XYZ file of C-alpha atoms in Angstrom:
219
model
C 86.387 -28.867 -14.366
C 87.780 -27.357 -17.265
C 84.935 -25.464 -20.105
C 85.438 -28.357 -22.546
C 84.493 -31.089 -19.806
C 81.460 -28.762 -18.743
C 79.848 -28.268 -22.104
C 80.385 -32.214 -22.869
C 78.643 -33.054 -19.370
C 75.837 -30.524 -20.348
C 75.671 -32.376 -24.001
C 75.177 -35.549 -21.880
C 72.176 -34.372 -19.882
C 70.230 -33.015 -22.767
C 70.946 -36.113 -25.027
C 69.874 -38.090 -21.924
C 66.581 -36.122 -22.156
C 65.660 -36.310 -25.298
C 66.251 -39.944 -25.442
C 63.844 -40.039 -22.050
C 60.826 -42.277 -22.555
C 57.395 -40.269 -23.237
C 54.014 -41.388 -21.497
C 52.421 -43.472 -24.287
C 48.955 -41.331 -25.637
C 45.925 -42.046 -23.988
C 43.019 -44.162 -26.315
C 40.207 -42.519 -27.490
C 38.164 -44.419 -24.948
C 40.159 -43.403 -21.930
C 40.668 -39.826 -22.974
C 36.609 -38.998 -23.873
C 34.874 -39.977 -21.133
C 31.483 -38.300 -20.227
C 32.281 -38.006 -16.420
C 35.450 -35.219 -17.782
C 32.532 -33.156 -19.046
C 30.089 -33.168 -16.635
C 27.774 -35.107 -18.700
C 24.116 -35.097 -17.828
C 21.880 -37.856 -19.660
C 18.836 -35.606 -18.593
C 19.819 -32.865 -20.601
C 19.746 -34.470 -23.919
C 15.977 -34.806 -24.420
C 16.035 -35.566 -28.445
C 15.884 -38.843 -28.925
C 16.416 -40.363 -32.278
C 12.629 -41.347 -33.042
C 11.738 -37.645 -32.042
C 14.260 -35.888 -34.822
C 13.065 -38.078 -37.705
C 9.308 -37.766 -36.387
C 7.175 -35.674 -38.866
C 4.522 -33.078 -38.226
C 1.067 -35.272 -38.121
C -0.714 -33.062 -40.380
C 2.146 -33.688 -42.959
C 2.753 -37.253 -41.953
C -1.397 -37.690 -42.563
C -0.858 -35.935 -46.049
C 2.289 -38.246 -47.114
C 0.302 -41.287 -46.124
C -2.702 -40.373 -47.985
C -0.907 -39.336 -51.071
C 1.084 -43.392 -50.779
C -2.333 -44.681 -50.792
C -3.435 -42.718 -53.915
C -0.265 -42.534 -56.308
C 1.257 -45.998 -55.782
C 3.964 -45.450 -58.583
C 7.555 -44.225 -57.601
C 7.365 -41.158 -60.186
C 4.142 -39.897 -58.561
C 5.792 -40.262 -54.831
C 8.896 -38.213 -55.952
C 6.397 -35.739 -57.449
C 4.399 -35.561 -53.966
C 7.930 -35.125 -52.509
C 9.059 -32.037 -54.886
C 5.893 -30.514 -54.407
C 6.375 -30.271 -50.645
C 9.675 -29.046 -50.511
C 9.294 -26.739 -54.188
C 7.245 -24.054 -55.307
C 7.618 -21.787 -58.309
C 10.256 -19.484 -56.353
C 12.206 -22.339 -55.453
C 12.548 -24.476 -52.172
C 9.735 -23.128 -49.661
C 12.049 -23.476 -46.527
C 14.175 -20.600 -45.777
C 17.868 -20.714 -44.370
C 18.923 -20.351 -41.117
C 22.605 -21.087 -40.244
C 23.171 -22.404 -37.040
C 19.803 -23.146 -36.271
C 19.711 -27.802 -36.495
C 16.388 -28.832 -35.522
C 14.326 -31.965 -36.027
C 11.765 -32.800 -38.902
C 8.455 -31.837 -37.066
C 9.907 -28.593 -35.754
C 11.928 -27.564 -39.245
C 8.393 -28.124 -40.802
C 6.728 -26.131 -38.244
C 9.204 -23.090 -38.640
C 9.662 -23.280 -42.015
C 13.415 -22.727 -41.483
C 16.512 -24.246 -41.057
C 19.893 -25.178 -42.040
C 21.565 -28.001 -44.325
C 21.462 -30.697 -42.167
C 17.740 -29.688 -40.903
C 16.849 -29.902 -44.541
C 18.038 -33.344 -44.972
C 16.734 -34.690 -41.715
C 13.077 -33.484 -43.200
C 13.844 -34.399 -46.113
C 14.990 -38.249 -45.265
C 11.814 -38.512 -43.030
C 9.557 -37.305 -45.507
C 11.155 -40.070 -48.177
C 10.803 -42.465 -45.136
C 6.828 -41.833 -45.091
C 6.495 -42.113 -49.167
C 8.138 -44.820 -49.300
C 10.994 -43.628 -51.526
C 14.543 -45.080 -51.589
C 16.832 -42.159 -50.533
C 20.246 -41.605 -48.796
C 21.461 -38.879 -46.595
C 25.217 -38.104 -47.841
C 28.154 -36.037 -46.594
C 29.196 -33.885 -49.511
C 32.800 -32.547 -50.344
C 32.419 -28.791 -50.659
C 35.225 -25.962 -50.132
C 35.553 -25.624 -46.106
C 33.593 -22.895 -44.627
C 34.365 -21.321 -41.807
C 32.544 -19.232 -39.461
C 33.538 -16.873 -36.509
C 30.851 -16.216 -33.917
C 31.290 -15.354 -30.628
C 34.779 -15.336 -30.912
C 34.471 -19.186 -31.807
C 35.708 -20.344 -35.041
C 33.072 -23.150 -36.572
C 34.173 -25.102 -39.295
C 30.926 -25.959 -41.646
C 30.392 -29.338 -43.409
C 27.658 -29.995 -45.770
C 25.441 -32.379 -45.812
C 22.214 -33.202 -48.661
C 19.917 -36.069 -49.225
C 20.197 -37.624 -52.535
C 17.010 -39.926 -54.289
C 18.000 -42.519 -57.079
C 15.078 -41.650 -59.603
C 16.026 -40.657 -63.059
C 12.798 -39.479 -63.402
C 12.856 -36.211 -61.236
C 12.569 -33.020 -62.359
C 15.017 -30.283 -62.374
C 14.729 -27.045 -60.621
C 16.403 -24.424 -57.825
C 18.607 -26.007 -55.610
C 17.987 -29.941 -57.195
C 19.624 -31.764 -59.773
C 18.670 -34.728 -61.447
C 22.810 -35.564 -62.112
C 24.144 -38.744 -60.676
C 21.284 -40.847 -61.528
C 18.816 -38.889 -59.191
C 17.518 -36.293 -57.337
C 19.479 -34.004 -55.215
C 18.010 -31.738 -52.363
C 19.760 -28.910 -51.554
C 19.423 -25.425 -50.496
C 22.248 -24.182 -52.761
C 24.246 -26.031 -55.226
C 27.831 -25.835 -54.522
C 31.073 -27.463 -56.050
C 30.921 -31.120 -55.280
C 27.165 -30.871 -54.232
C 26.419 -33.080 -57.112
C 28.518 -35.929 -57.032
C 27.519 -38.699 -54.772
C 29.951 -38.661 -51.461
C 29.770 -40.601 -48.321
C 26.885 -42.428 -47.088
C 25.673 -41.568 -43.838
C 22.986 -43.772 -41.519
C 20.353 -42.441 -39.464
C 22.601 -43.340 -36.397
C 25.496 -40.930 -38.448
C 23.040 -38.312 -39.063
C 21.732 -37.978 -35.484
C 25.680 -37.866 -34.221
C 25.709 -34.245 -36.114
C 22.511 -33.267 -34.882
C 23.959 -33.514 -31.494
C 27.280 -31.997 -32.728
C 25.704 -29.091 -33.814
C 23.413 -28.866 -30.981
C 26.612 -28.837 -28.747
C 28.476 -25.820 -30.937
C 24.928 -23.961 -30.327
C 25.232 -24.672 -26.635
C 29.017 -23.491 -26.847
C 27.790 -19.846 -28.218
C 25.246 -19.145 -25.872
C 27.938 -20.391 -23.298
C 25.583 -22.890 -21.829
C 28.644 -25.184 -21.411
C 27.412 -27.751 -19.324
C 24.714 -28.749 -22.077
C 27.306 -28.685 -25.024
């Protein structure tokens, strides 16, 4: 075989390799199987009801407030009074610390997800219409333990024009926004989240925390 024939044969083989059929990609249903990740149902102890359950003492105070103050404006004032003081929001911010409503209230510290979950639970008890929402803010990447965490942002929107302005909250967009710190995009009404969707984000955050602690089975 001459040199020209050799290269011609080689090119034919390369083209044949490029033209070979690739296996079709796996669907999400086949790819994300619990069995692949050593899923242990018993390890997931927080239920949806438990995450939205309020501290019994706080719940009693809120229900008494509803009985005394039937107007929506008064109930919104009660919400603000529970969350905000003269110096701003009463809870301390703690990154990477996602908890359910009752635990968040007892510890008085949380991240934006926990604040949203707690505030939503309070609005339910006060019978105030409210929406949890995913907010479009600049992407933030937090590197901890050699792992890059991409942080999104959530907050709570109460469609009530009579709500007062103050630190960490805004009456723009026709209502009250409860947030730790207003960012670019925080005042915009973004994607509304259902209870199921916020619970899914809770599990995601808990998995990230477990991954950071090298607890891969729990993650």
